[in-house]
Amino acid sequence: MKVNEIFYSLQGEGRHVGTPAVFVRFSGCNMKCPFCDTDHEGFVDMSEDDILREVMKYPARHVVITGGEPLLQLTATLTGKLHAAGKYVQIETNGTRPLPVGCRVDWVTCSPKGGDVVLGHIDELKVVFLGEGQDMSPYDWCEASVYSLQPCDVGDSGENARLLKAAIDYCLAHPKWRLSLQTHKMINVR
């Protein structure tokens, strides 16, 4: 498996914000969004057992499988090994690939990036908000436990402030959505 990095930190966004977690970041994606924070070129080839050994070095029960797009590589055997080790498995995906047959994930965070979402089950829909006027109707079909709206970080403090205000205004006008901030960037942790 092509692994970009494995690290231990706090979940910085979405429903599990603040939760200590081991992040397994796979390399490679089928979308290549301009605001993505993953280096898609760098990776280390690791076996499932190598990944499990690295995850087990950390005390957290929570494991976040992310990317890139993790469903390009995730297997039922890897999630099975993580569960057998007592781990709670969350995946962060763009939703354009289905979960592999037999792949059990405890929490599915889907953050669509423009492709067709094919997931059968979503726990949290997390939409990157690009500002007022963004058409949110493509997400009307989705049934999720949590609907998170996350202002896009464009790297410019003035524009980020404008996007934050627009996201707050949207949530206030559409209360099914909750604001999701990238708190890991705010408190300067990975």
Coordinates of C-alpha atoms in Angstrom, one line a residue:
M1 CA 0.0 0.0 0.0
K2 CA 1.2 3.5 -0.8
V3 CA 1.3 5.4 2.5
N4 CA 2.0 9.1 2.5
E5 CA 2.4 9.3 6.3
I6 CA 1.2 7.8 9.6
F7 CA 1.1 10.2 12.5
Y8 CA -0.5 10.8 15.9
S9 CA -2.4 14.0 16.6
L10 CA -5.9 15.4 17.4
Q11 CA -8.7 15.1 14.9
G12 CA -8.9 18.7 13.7
E13 CA -12.2 18.8 11.9
G14 CA -15.7 17.4 11.7
R15 CA -17.7 15.4 14.2
H16 CA -14.7 13.9 16.1
V17 CA -12.8 17.2 16.5
G18 CA -10.4 17.1 19.4
T19 CA -10.3 13.3 19.6
P20 CA -6.7 11.9 19.8
A21 CA -6.2 9.8 16.7
V22 CA -3.7 7.9 14.6
F23 CA -3.9 9.2 11.0
V24 CA -3.1 6.8 8.2
R25 CA -2.8 9.0 5.1
F26 CA -2.7 7.1 1.8
S27 CA -1.0 8.6 -1.2
G28 CA -2.8 9.2 -4.5
C29 CA -6.2 10.6 -5.4
N30 CA -8.6 10.6 -8.3
M31 CA -9.6 14.2 -7.8
K32 CA -6.5 16.4 -7.2
C33 CA -8.3 19.4 -5.7
P34 CA -6.3 22.6 -5.7
F35 CA -6.8 23.2 -1.9
C36 CA -5.7 19.6 -0.9
D37 CA -3.1 19.4 1.9
T38 CA -1.6 16.1 0.8
D39 CA 1.6 15.5 -1.3
H40 CA 0.3 12.9 -3.8
E41 CA 3.8 12.1 -5.1
G42 CA 5.5 11.0 -1.9
F43 CA 4.8 7.6 -0.4
V44 CA 6.3 4.6 1.3
D45 CA 5.2 1.1 0.3
M46 CA 3.9 -0.6 3.4
S47 CA 2.1 -3.9 4.0
E48 CA -1.1 -4.1 6.0
D49 CA 1.0 -5.6 8.9
D50 CA 3.5 -2.7 8.6
I51 CA 0.6 -0.3 8.9
L52 CA -0.9 -2.1 11.9
R53 CA 2.5 -2.2 13.7
E54 CA 2.9 1.6 13.1
V55 CA -0.6 2.3 14.3
M56 CA -0.1 0.2 17.5
K57 CA 2.8 2.4 18.5
Y58 CA 0.3 5.1 19.6
P59 CA -2.1 4.9 22.6
A60 CA -5.3 6.2 20.7
R61 CA -8.1 3.8 19.9
H62 CA -9.3 6.1 17.1
V63 CA -7.7 5.6 13.7
V64 CA -8.5 7.9 10.8
I65 CA -7.9 6.5 7.3
T66 CA -7.5 9.4 4.9
G67 CA -5.6 10.5 1.9
G68 CA -5.6 11.5 -1.0
E69 CA -8.4 9.1 -1.6
P70 CA -8.2 6.2 0.8
L71 CA -10.7 4.0 -1.1
L72 CA -8.2 3.6 -3.9
Q73 CA -6.3 1.3 -1.6
L74 CA -8.3 0.4 1.6
T75 CA -9.0 -3.3 2.1
A76 CA -11.4 -5.2 4.2
T77 CA -8.4 -7.1 5.6
L78 CA -6.8 -3.9 6.9
T79 CA -9.9 -2.7 8.6
G80 CA -10.4 -6.2 10.0
K81 CA -6.9 -6.2 11.5
L82 CA -7.5 -2.7 13.0
H83 CA -10.8 -3.8 14.5
A84 CA -9.2 -7.0 15.9
A85 CA -6.6 -4.8 17.6
G86 CA -9.5 -2.9 19.3
K87 CA -9.4 0.2 17.0
Y88 CA -12.3 2.5 16.0
V89 CA -11.9 3.1 12.3
Q90 CA -13.0 6.4 10.7
I91 CA -12.5 7.0 7.0
E92 CA -12.4 10.4 5.2
T93 CA -13.3 10.0 1.6
N94 CA -14.5 12.0 -1.4
G95 CA -17.1 9.3 -1.9
T96 CA -16.4 8.5 -5.5
R97 CA -15.5 4.9 -4.7
P98 CA -17.5 2.3 -2.8
L99 CA -16.2 0.6 0.3
P100 CA -14.7 -2.7 -0.6
V101 CA -16.9 -5.7 0.0
G102 CA -16.7 -6.8 3.7
C103 CA -14.9 -3.6 4.7
R104 CA -16.3 -2.5 8.1
V105 CA -15.8 1.2 9.0
D106 CA -17.2 2.7 12.2
W107 CA -17.6 6.3 10.9
V108 CA -17.7 7.4 7.3
T109 CA -16.9 11.1 6.6
C110 CA -17.7 11.9 3.0
S111 CA -16.4 15.2 1.6
P112 CA -17.5 15.3 -2.0
K113 CA -15.2 17.3 -4.3
G114 CA -17.3 17.3 -7.5
G115 CA -17.3 13.7 -8.6
D116 CA -20.3 11.4 -8.4
V117 CA -20.8 10.0 -4.8
V118 CA -21.4 6.3 -4.9
L119 CA -21.1 5.4 -1.2
G120 CA -24.1 3.6 0.2
H121 CA -23.8 4.8 3.7
I122 CA -22.5 8.2 5.0
D123 CA -22.3 9.1 8.7
E124 CA -21.0 12.7 8.2
L125 CA -21.3 14.8 5.1
K126 CA -18.6 17.4 5.2
V127 CA -18.8 20.0 2.4
V128 CA -15.9 22.4 1.7
F129 CA -17.7 25.7 1.4
L130 CA -16.5 28.1 -1.3
G131 CA -18.7 31.0 -0.4
E132 CA -22.1 32.6 -0.9
G133 CA -23.8 31.5 -4.1
Q134 CA -22.4 28.0 -3.8
D135 CA -25.0 25.5 -5.0
M136 CA -25.7 23.2 -2.1
S137 CA -28.6 21.3 -3.9
P138 CA -26.2 18.5 -5.0
Y139 CA -26.2 17.4 -1.4
D140 CA -30.0 17.3 -0.9
W141 CA -30.0 13.5 -1.7
C142 CA -27.6 12.6 1.1
E143 CA -28.9 11.1 4.4
A144 CA -26.3 11.5 7.1
S145 CA -26.2 11.8 10.9
V146 CA -24.1 15.0 10.7
Y147 CA -24.0 17.7 8.1
S148 CA -20.8 19.8 8.3
L149 CA -19.9 22.9 6.4
Q150 CA -16.2 23.7 6.3
P151 CA -15.0 27.0 4.9
C152 CA -12.3 26.5 2.3
D153 CA -8.8 27.5 3.5
V154 CA -7.5 29.5 0.5
G155 CA -4.3 30.6 2.2
D156 CA -5.3 34.3 2.4
S157 CA -6.5 35.6 5.7
G158 CA -8.9 38.2 4.3
E159 CA -10.5 35.7 1.9
N160 CA -10.6 33.1 4.6
A161 CA -12.4 35.5 6.9
R162 CA -15.0 36.2 4.2
L163 CA -15.5 32.5 3.6
L164 CA -15.9 31.9 7.3
K165 CA -18.6 34.6 7.6
A166 CA -20.4 33.2 4.6
A167 CA -20.3 29.7 6.1
I168 CA -21.7 31.0 9.4
D169 CA -24.4 32.8 7.6
Y170 CA -25.3 29.7 5.6
C171 CA -25.5 27.5 8.8
L172 CA -27.7 30.1 10.5
A173 CA -30.0 30.1 7.5
H174 CA -29.9 26.3 7.1
P175 CA -29.7 24.9 10.6
K176 CA -29.3 21.2 9.5
W177 CA -25.7 22.3 8.7
R178 CA -23.1 22.7 11.5
L179 CA -19.9 24.7 11.1
S180 CA -16.7 22.7 10.9
L181 CA -13.4 24.5 11.3
Q182 CA -10.0 23.2 10.7
T183 CA -9.0 23.5 14.3
H184 CA -5.7 21.7 13.8
K185 CA -4.6 24.7 11.7
M186 CA -5.8 27.1 14.3
I187 CA -3.9 25.5 17.2
N188 CA -0.9 24.6 15.0
V189 CA -0.9 20.8 15.2
R190 CA -0.7 18.4 12.4

